[in-house]
Amino acid sequence: MNDLVSITLDHAANYDEWRAVARRLLAAGVAPERTGFRHASSSADLFDGGAAILTPSGNTDRNIRVPRAFVGLARDVLCHRDGSRFALLYRLLWRLSENRRLLENRADADVYAARRLAKAVRRESHKMKAFVRFRRVESESGEAFVAWFEPEHHIVERTAPFFTRRFSGMRWSIVTPERSAHWDGRSLTFGDGATRNDCPDDDALENHWRVYYASIFNPARLKLNAMRAEMPVKFWRNLPESRLIPELSRSARREQYASRSGTAPSAATARRLVASQPGMAMPEVTSVNTLDDIASALQQCSRCQLCKSATAAVPGEGPAHAKLLIVGEQPGDEEDLSGRPFVGPAGKVLDAALEEAGIDRKSVFLTNTVKHFKFKPRGKRRIHQRPNVSEIESCRWWLDLERDIVSAPVTLALGATAARAVLGRPVKVSDIRGRAIANDNGGVSLVTIHPAFLLRLPNQAEARRQRTQFVNDLRMARTRSEQSASLL
Ligand code: URA
């Protein structure tokens, strides 16, 4: 009965492959109830041979517009292990053509199911970022790092780019039972999975971890049950620091532990050790899944020294579904006191330029590269200091999380500090201003000047010229964010 269409997808979690199929089905008017999706690894033939076969290749020229939120949702849902995910997404897509506001109805069974799957995937991806620990290995071509990880969902491709930004200068592999990711310092490739025995078990890095963890350990904040709930035992097993916890929790005070063990590293020494080691991505075992989680976890952050002198960390601000994410350098004096980004003099310049470019500040997610104010006291004043590379790198943990959650199609970096953090390499703003650089969530990054630069220009004519160009850069970011918004 050839009314039915059977689709076998080669990849477990490939958005482009699913998208190509979905576009063809939609263009041919194939209703969801006539389709049967399966992944190549599953043996079941849904229609018992009685269906037309649609291969994933081929495409259609038709422009299919969907709400932007659908694209992000689909990318996440596809990474879930649930066998119904391909069909669920096609059903949603089909229904969206009749009701463009469908995704807003959270009580709808399909919307609810898709959101639940997407949330589980995001959570698993955060866990991978937090709990991957690299071990050093020597190979014929030199030093490399290998980590073993056991994710529940198909998140390796989705999450590996995070590690390329974080550990761009080293060669590493992350091995999982299904897939492995390899970075040679330039390109990211993926291969088959392997077994735990294929990976090294222990090395000197573990010791650094343990020293570091001991130095930041705070028994008053230890919540073993919460940690266990957060961190399934399979992750727990692979974490060197987890072996310390029973002993540390018996020790009432950090000092007692230090004097007994004889290690007594200063927090600064341990932090330096950790910062110099690959795999030391997450100093504290915390669960951070939403922007609110970030805002509160940030207040505990001691990844660098800036927390000591700043009033409070300043988290990003704006809607989680923003199409445009703007990254500044760091909070200034007024931001530090108010706890909000861009409320001081540079913020006023930015606000005016946003308005001129037709961008509603409330629609943008606005954040900073470094979340604590860095300054030198001079009399009663606090003089802004540029964050250094290690502070930028330490704080990228938070920026990457914000970018991951917001997943805006356009990220705009203001100035060289933000550009470095967003692109993961040092750049000269004038060299790349106005160029759209593809990033790993399917969107683009743009770079422009920092608005504070306009305040510093002594020459009025030059200031006017730069400001006009700045507004144009903002316009370009707006246009791109609107364009990329809704094409399936
Ligand atoms: N400059 C920035 O880069 N960010 C702020 O929040 C304020 C000033």
Coordinates of C-alpha atoms and ligand atoms in Angstrom, one line a residue:
M1 CA 0.0 0.0 0.0
N2 CA 2.1 2.7 -1.5
D3 CA 0.5 5.6 0.3
L4 CA 3.0 5.0 3.1
V5 CA 6.5 6.3 3.0
S6 CA 9.4 4.7 4.8
I7 CA 12.5 6.7 5.7
T8 CA 15.7 5.3 6.9
L9 CA 18.1 7.9 8.3
D10 CA 21.8 7.1 8.3
H11 CA 22.6 9.3 11.2
A12 CA 21.2 9.1 14.7
A13 CA 21.3 12.8 15.3
N14 CA 22.0 14.8 12.1
Y15 CA 19.9 17.8 11.7
D16 CA 20.8 18.4 8.1
E17 CA 19.9 14.8 7.1
W18 CA 16.5 15.0 8.9
R19 CA 15.9 18.5 7.5
A20 CA 16.5 17.3 3.9
V21 CA 14.0 14.5 4.3
A22 CA 11.4 16.6 6.1
R23 CA 11.6 19.3 3.4
R24 CA 11.0 16.7 0.7
L25 CA 8.1 15.1 2.5
L26 CA 6.5 18.5 3.2
A27 CA 7.0 19.6 -0.4
A28 CA 5.3 16.4 -1.6
G29 CA 2.4 16.9 0.9
V30 CA 3.1 13.6 2.8
A31 CA 1.1 13.7 6.0
P32 CA 2.8 12.6 9.2
E33 CA 0.5 9.6 9.6
R34 CA 1.8 8.2 6.2
T35 CA 5.4 8.3 7.3
G36 CA 7.6 5.8 9.1
F37 CA 11.0 7.0 10.3
R38 CA 13.7 4.7 11.5
H39 CA 17.4 5.0 12.1
A40 CA 19.7 2.6 10.1
S41 CA 20.9 0.8 13.2
S42 CA 17.3 -0.3 14.1
S43 CA 16.1 -3.5 12.6
A44 CA 12.4 -2.8 12.6
D45 CA 10.8 -2.2 9.2
L46 CA 7.8 -0.2 10.2
F47 CA 5.6 -1.0 7.2
D48 CA 6.7 -4.5 6.6
G49 CA 7.9 -3.7 3.1
G50 CA 4.6 -2.2 2.0
A51 CA 5.8 1.4 1.7
A52 CA 7.5 3.6 -0.8
I53 CA 11.1 4.3 0.3
L54 CA 12.4 7.8 0.6
T55 CA 16.1 8.2 0.7
P56 CA 17.6 11.1 2.7
S57 CA 19.5 12.5 -0.2
G58 CA 18.0 15.1 -2.6
N59 CA 16.4 18.3 -1.7
T60 CA 13.7 20.8 -2.7
D61 CA 14.1 24.4 -3.7
R62 CA 11.0 25.4 -1.8
N63 CA 11.5 28.0 1.0
I64 CA 9.9 26.6 4.1
R65 CA 9.6 29.1 6.9
V66 CA 9.2 28.0 10.5
P67 CA 9.4 29.8 13.8
R68 CA 13.1 30.1 14.7
A69 CA 12.4 28.3 18.0
F70 CA 11.6 25.2 16.0
V71 CA 15.1 24.9 14.5
G72 CA 16.7 25.0 17.9
L73 CA 14.2 22.6 19.3
A74 CA 14.7 20.2 16.4
R75 CA 18.5 20.3 16.7
D76 CA 18.1 19.3 20.4
V77 CA 15.4 16.7 20.0
L78 CA 17.3 14.9 17.3
C79 CA 20.1 14.2 19.8
H80 CA 17.7 12.3 22.1
R81 CA 17.8 8.5 22.1
D82 CA 14.0 8.2 21.9
G83 CA 13.1 6.3 18.8
S84 CA 10.0 8.5 18.1
R85 CA 12.0 11.7 17.7
F86 CA 12.2 11.9 13.9
A87 CA 8.4 11.4 13.6
L88 CA 7.6 13.7 16.4
L89 CA 9.5 16.5 14.8
Y90 CA 7.9 15.9 11.4
R91 CA 4.5 16.0 13.0
L92 CA 5.3 19.3 14.7
L93 CA 6.6 20.7 11.4
W94 CA 3.5 19.6 9.6
R95 CA 1.3 21.1 12.2
L96 CA 3.3 24.3 12.2
S97 CA 2.2 25.0 8.7
E98 CA -1.4 25.1 9.9
N99 CA -0.6 26.9 13.2
R100 CA 2.5 29.0 13.3
R101 CA 2.0 29.6 17.0
L102 CA 1.8 25.9 17.9
L103 CA 5.1 26.0 19.9
E104 CA 3.7 28.5 22.3
N105 CA 1.1 26.0 23.4
R106 CA 3.1 24.2 26.0
A107 CA 0.1 22.0 26.9
D108 CA 0.0 20.5 23.4
A109 CA 1.1 16.9 23.7
D110 CA 3.6 17.1 20.8
V111 CA 5.1 20.4 22.0
Y112 CA 5.3 19.1 25.5
A113 CA 7.0 15.8 24.4
A114 CA 9.5 17.7 22.2
R115 CA 10.4 20.2 25.0
R116 CA 10.9 17.3 27.4
L117 CA 13.3 15.6 25.0
A118 CA 15.2 18.8 24.3
K119 CA 15.6 19.5 27.9
A120 CA 17.1 16.1 28.6
V121 CA 19.5 16.6 25.8
R122 CA 20.7 20.0 27.0
R123 CA 21.1 18.6 30.4
E124 CA 23.2 15.8 29.2
S125 CA 25.3 18.1 27.1
H126 CA 26.0 20.3 30.2
K127 CA 27.0 17.2 32.1
M128 CA 29.5 16.3 29.4
K129 CA 31.0 19.7 29.6
A130 CA 31.3 19.5 33.3
F131 CA 32.4 15.9 33.8
V132 CA 34.8 15.1 31.0
R133 CA 38.3 14.6 32.4
F134 CA 41.2 14.2 30.1
R135 CA 44.1 11.8 30.7
R136 CA 47.5 12.5 29.2
V137 CA 48.9 10.0 26.7
E138 CA 52.2 9.9 24.7
S139 CA 51.8 8.9 21.1
E140 CA 54.3 8.7 18.2
S141 CA 53.2 12.2 17.2
G142 CA 53.7 13.6 20.7
E143 CA 51.4 14.5 23.6
A144 CA 47.7 14.0 23.4
F145 CA 44.7 13.8 25.8
V146 CA 42.0 11.2 26.0
A147 CA 38.8 11.2 27.9
W148 CA 36.2 8.5 28.3
F149 CA 32.6 9.5 28.7
E150 CA 29.2 7.6 28.6
P151 CA 26.4 9.9 27.5
E152 CA 22.8 8.8 27.5
H153 CA 22.0 10.6 24.3
H154 CA 23.6 11.4 21.0
I155 CA 25.4 14.5 22.2
V156 CA 29.0 14.0 21.1
E157 CA 28.7 16.0 17.8
R158 CA 26.6 18.7 19.5
T159 CA 29.0 19.1 22.5
A160 CA 32.4 18.5 21.1
P161 CA 32.8 22.1 19.6
F162 CA 32.7 23.4 23.2
F163 CA 36.0 21.5 23.8
T164 CA 37.6 22.8 20.7
R165 CA 37.1 26.3 22.0
R166 CA 38.2 25.4 25.5
F167 CA 41.2 23.3 24.6
S168 CA 42.0 24.7 21.2
G169 CA 45.8 24.3 21.6
M170 CA 46.1 20.6 22.3
R171 CA 45.3 17.4 20.6
W172 CA 42.5 15.5 22.3
S173 CA 39.9 12.7 21.8
I174 CA 36.7 12.2 23.7
V175 CA 35.7 8.6 23.4
T176 CA 32.2 7.3 24.1
P177 CA 30.6 3.9 23.4
E178 CA 28.9 5.1 20.3
R179 CA 31.0 8.0 18.8
S180 CA 34.3 9.6 19.4
A181 CA 35.5 13.1 18.7
H182 CA 39.0 14.0 17.8
W183 CA 40.7 17.4 17.7
D184 CA 44.1 17.8 16.2
G185 CA 44.5 21.5 17.0
R186 CA 42.8 22.5 13.7
S187 CA 40.0 20.3 12.8
L188 CA 37.3 18.4 14.6
T189 CA 36.5 14.9 13.3
F190 CA 34.2 12.2 14.5
G191 CA 34.5 8.4 14.4
D192 CA 33.1 5.3 15.8
G193 CA 32.9 4.7 19.5
A194 CA 35.1 2.4 21.6
T195 CA 35.2 0.8 25.0
R196 CA 36.4 2.1 28.3
N197 CA 39.4 -0.2 28.1
D198 CA 40.7 1.6 25.0
C199 CA 41.2 4.7 27.2
P200 CA 43.9 5.4 29.8
D201 CA 42.7 5.0 33.3
D202 CA 44.8 7.2 35.5
D203 CA 47.7 9.7 35.2
A204 CA 49.4 12.6 36.8
L205 CA 46.5 15.0 35.9
E206 CA 44.3 13.2 38.3
N207 CA 46.5 14.3 41.1
H208 CA 46.2 17.9 40.1
W209 CA 42.5 17.5 40.2
R210 CA 42.6 16.0 43.6
V211 CA 44.9 18.8 44.9
Y212 CA 42.7 21.4 43.4
Y213 CA 39.5 20.0 44.6
A214 CA 40.8 19.7 48.1
S215 CA 41.8 23.3 48.0
I216 CA 38.3 24.5 47.0
F217 CA 36.5 22.0 49.0
N218 CA 34.0 23.6 51.4
P219 CA 32.4 21.1 53.7
A220 CA 29.7 23.5 54.6
R221 CA 28.5 23.5 51.0
L222 CA 28.8 19.7 50.5
K223 CA 25.4 18.2 49.7
L224 CA 26.3 14.6 48.8
N225 CA 22.8 13.5 47.9
A226 CA 22.3 16.4 45.6
M227 CA 25.6 15.8 44.0
R228 CA 24.8 12.1 43.5
A229 CA 21.4 13.0 42.0
E230 CA 23.1 15.5 39.7
M231 CA 25.9 13.2 38.7
P232 CA 24.9 9.7 37.8
V233 CA 27.2 7.1 39.2
K234 CA 28.7 6.3 35.8
F235 CA 30.2 9.9 35.7
W236 CA 31.1 9.8 39.4
R237 CA 33.2 6.7 38.7
N238 CA 35.3 8.6 36.2
L239 CA 36.0 11.7 38.3
P240 CA 39.3 11.7 40.1
E241 CA 38.0 14.2 42.7
S242 CA 35.1 12.0 43.6
R243 CA 37.4 9.7 45.4
L244 CA 38.3 12.5 47.8
I245 CA 34.9 13.4 48.9
P246 CA 34.3 10.8 51.6
E247 CA 37.6 11.8 53.2
L248 CA 37.0 15.5 52.9
S249 CA 33.5 15.3 54.2
R250 CA 34.9 13.7 57.4
S251 CA 37.1 16.7 57.8
A252 CA 35.2 19.6 59.4
R253 CA 37.6 22.3 58.3
R254 CA 39.7 22.7 55.2
E255 CA 42.8 23.5 57.3
Q256 CA 42.5 20.2 59.1
Y257 CA 42.5 18.4 55.8
A258 CA 45.6 20.3 54.7
S259 CA 47.6 19.7 57.8
R260 CA 46.8 16.0 57.9
S261 CA 47.5 15.2 54.2
G262 CA 50.5 17.5 54.0
T263 CA 49.4 18.7 50.6
A264 CA 48.1 22.1 51.8
P265 CA 48.2 23.8 48.4
S266 CA 47.1 27.4 48.5
A267 CA 44.0 28.0 46.5
A268 CA 46.0 30.1 44.1
T269 CA 48.6 27.4 43.5
A270 CA 45.9 24.8 42.9
R271 CA 44.0 27.2 40.7
R272 CA 47.1 27.8 38.6
L273 CA 47.8 24.1 38.3
V274 CA 44.3 23.4 37.2
A275 CA 44.1 26.3 34.8
S276 CA 47.2 24.9 33.1
Q277 CA 45.8 21.4 32.7
P278 CA 43.4 20.3 30.0
G279 CA 40.2 18.8 31.2
M280 CA 39.9 21.1 34.2
A281 CA 36.8 22.6 32.9
M282 CA 34.6 22.8 35.9
P283 CA 35.9 23.6 39.4
E284 CA 32.7 22.9 41.2
V285 CA 30.2 20.3 40.8
T286 CA 27.1 22.3 40.2
S287 CA 24.1 21.9 38.0
V288 CA 23.6 24.8 35.6
N289 CA 20.9 24.4 33.1
T290 CA 19.1 27.7 32.8
L291 CA 20.0 31.4 32.8
D292 CA 18.7 31.7 36.3
D293 CA 21.0 28.8 37.4
I294 CA 23.9 30.7 35.8
A295 CA 23.0 34.0 37.6
S296 CA 23.0 32.3 41.0
A297 CA 26.0 30.0 40.4
L298 CA 28.0 33.0 39.2
Q299 CA 27.8 34.5 42.6
Q300 CA 29.8 31.6 44.0
C301 CA 32.4 31.7 41.2
S302 CA 36.1 31.9 42.2
R303 CA 37.6 30.7 39.0
C304 CA 39.9 33.7 39.0
Q305 CA 40.9 36.4 41.5
L306 CA 38.5 39.1 40.3
C307 CA 35.7 37.8 42.5
K308 CA 37.7 39.0 45.5
S309 CA 37.5 42.7 44.8
A310 CA 34.3 43.0 42.8
T311 CA 31.0 43.7 44.5
A312 CA 29.2 40.9 42.7
A313 CA 29.3 39.0 39.5
V314 CA 27.1 40.6 36.7
P315 CA 25.3 37.9 34.7
G316 CA 23.9 38.4 31.2
E317 CA 20.4 39.9 30.9
G318 CA 17.7 39.3 28.3
P319 CA 15.3 36.6 27.0
A320 CA 16.5 33.1 26.7
H321 CA 15.1 32.9 23.1
A322 CA 16.9 36.1 22.0
K323 CA 17.9 36.2 18.3
L324 CA 20.8 38.5 19.0
L325 CA 23.3 37.9 21.7
I326 CA 25.7 40.8 22.4
V327 CA 28.9 40.4 24.3
G328 CA 30.8 43.2 26.0
E329 CA 34.1 43.2 27.8
Q330 CA 33.3 43.3 31.6
P331 CA 31.1 45.2 34.0
G332 CA 32.2 48.8 34.8
D333 CA 31.8 50.6 38.0
E334 CA 28.1 51.2 37.7
E335 CA 27.4 47.7 36.5
D336 CA 29.3 46.3 39.4
L337 CA 27.2 48.2 41.8
S338 CA 23.9 47.6 40.1
G339 CA 24.5 44.0 39.1
R340 CA 23.3 44.7 35.6
P341 CA 25.2 44.9 32.3
F342 CA 25.7 48.1 30.3
V343 CA 24.0 50.6 32.6
G344 CA 26.9 53.0 32.8
P345 CA 28.3 55.5 30.2
A346 CA 29.2 52.8 27.7
G347 CA 25.7 51.4 28.2
K348 CA 24.2 54.7 27.3
V349 CA 26.1 54.9 24.1
L350 CA 25.1 51.3 23.3
D351 CA 21.4 52.0 24.1
A352 CA 21.3 55.0 21.8
A353 CA 23.0 53.1 19.0
L354 CA 20.7 50.1 19.4
E355 CA 17.7 52.4 19.1
E356 CA 19.1 54.0 16.0
A357 CA 19.7 50.6 14.5
G358 CA 16.0 49.6 15.2
I359 CA 16.9 47.1 17.9
D360 CA 14.9 46.9 21.1
R361 CA 17.3 46.3 23.9
K362 CA 14.8 44.1 25.7
S363 CA 14.8 41.7 22.8
V364 CA 18.6 41.2 23.0
F365 CA 20.6 39.0 25.4
L366 CA 23.3 41.3 26.7
T367 CA 26.3 39.9 28.5
N368 CA 30.0 40.3 29.2
T369 CA 33.1 38.3 28.5
V370 CA 34.2 38.6 32.1
K371 CA 31.6 38.8 34.8
H372 CA 33.4 40.6 37.5
F373 CA 34.6 44.2 37.5
K374 CA 38.4 44.5 37.3
F375 CA 39.8 47.8 38.6
K376 CA 42.6 49.6 40.3
P377 CA 41.5 51.8 43.2
R378 CA 42.7 55.4 42.8
G379 CA 41.5 57.6 45.7
K380 CA 37.8 57.1 45.8
R381 CA 37.6 56.0 42.2
R382 CA 37.9 52.6 40.7
I383 CA 39.8 52.7 37.5
H384 CA 38.8 50.1 34.9
Q385 CA 41.5 47.5 34.0
R386 CA 41.4 45.3 31.0
P387 CA 40.9 41.6 31.8
N388 CA 43.9 39.5 31.0
V389 CA 43.9 36.3 28.9
S390 CA 43.7 34.0 31.8
E391 CA 40.7 35.9 33.2
I392 CA 39.0 35.8 29.8
E393 CA 39.7 32.1 29.6
S394 CA 38.4 31.3 33.1
C395 CA 35.2 33.2 32.5
R396 CA 34.5 31.7 29.1
W397 CA 33.0 28.8 31.0
W398 CA 30.1 31.1 31.8
L399 CA 29.9 32.8 28.5
D400 CA 29.8 29.5 26.7
L401 CA 27.0 28.3 28.9
E402 CA 25.0 31.5 28.3
R403 CA 25.6 31.1 24.5
D404 CA 24.6 27.5 24.7
I405 CA 21.3 28.2 26.4
V406 CA 20.4 31.2 24.4
S407 CA 21.6 29.7 21.2
A408 CA 21.0 33.0 19.3
P409 CA 21.5 32.8 15.5
V410 CA 23.7 35.9 15.7
T411 CA 26.4 36.7 18.4
L412 CA 27.9 40.2 18.2
A413 CA 31.2 40.8 20.0
L414 CA 31.9 44.3 21.1
G415 CA 35.7 44.9 21.0
A416 CA 38.8 42.7 21.0
T417 CA 38.2 41.1 24.4
A418 CA 34.7 39.9 23.5
A419 CA 35.9 38.9 20.0
R420 CA 38.6 36.7 21.5
A421 CA 36.2 34.9 23.8
V422 CA 33.5 34.5 21.1
L423 CA 35.8 33.3 18.4
G424 CA 38.2 31.4 20.7
R425 CA 41.3 33.1 19.3
P426 CA 42.9 36.6 19.4
V427 CA 41.8 38.8 16.6
K428 CA 42.2 42.4 15.4
V429 CA 38.8 44.0 15.3
S430 CA 39.5 46.0 12.2
D431 CA 40.5 42.9 10.3
I432 CA 37.2 41.1 10.8
R433 CA 34.7 43.8 11.4
G434 CA 31.6 43.3 9.3
R435 CA 32.4 39.6 8.4
A436 CA 30.0 36.9 9.4
I437 CA 31.9 34.0 10.9
A438 CA 30.1 30.7 11.2
N439 CA 29.8 29.3 14.7
D440 CA 29.0 25.9 16.0
N441 CA 25.3 26.3 16.8
G442 CA 24.5 26.9 13.2
G443 CA 24.6 30.7 13.6
V444 CA 27.2 33.4 13.0
S445 CA 29.4 35.6 15.0
L446 CA 30.1 39.3 14.1
V447 CA 32.6 41.6 15.6
T448 CA 32.5 45.4 16.0
I449 CA 34.1 48.0 18.2
H450 CA 33.3 48.5 21.9
P451 CA 31.0 51.5 22.6
A452 CA 33.5 52.8 25.2
F453 CA 35.9 53.3 22.3
L454 CA 33.6 56.0 21.0
L455 CA 33.8 57.8 24.3
R456 CA 37.6 57.9 24.1
L457 CA 38.0 59.3 20.6
P458 CA 39.3 62.9 20.9
N459 CA 38.6 63.8 17.3
Q460 CA 34.9 64.7 16.8
A461 CA 34.8 63.9 13.1
E462 CA 36.4 60.5 13.7
A463 CA 34.0 59.8 16.6
R464 CA 31.0 60.6 14.3
R465 CA 32.4 58.3 11.5
Q466 CA 33.0 55.5 13.9
R467 CA 29.6 55.8 15.5
T468 CA 27.9 55.7 12.1
Q469 CA 29.8 52.5 11.3
F470 CA 28.9 51.1 14.7
V471 CA 25.2 51.7 14.1
N472 CA 25.6 50.0 10.7
D473 CA 27.3 47.0 12.3
L474 CA 24.3 46.8 14.7
R475 CA 21.9 47.0 11.7
M476 CA 23.8 44.2 10.0
A477 CA 23.5 42.1 13.2
R478 CA 19.8 42.8 13.3
T479 CA 19.2 41.9 9.7
R480 CA 21.1 38.7 9.9
S481 CA 19.3 37.7 13.1
E482 CA 15.9 38.3 11.4
Q483 CA 16.9 36.5 8.2
S484 CA 18.4 33.4 9.7
A485 CA 15.4 33.2 11.9
S486 CA 13.1 31.0 10.2
L487 CA 14.3 29.0 7.2
L488 CA 14.0 25.3 7.7
Ligands
URA1 N1 31.4 47.8 29.3 C1 31.2 46.5 29.1 O1 31.9 45.9 28.3 N2 30.2 45.9 29.7 C2 29.4 46.5 30.5 O2 28.5 45.9 31.1 C3 29.6 47.9 30.8 C4 30.6 48.5 30.2

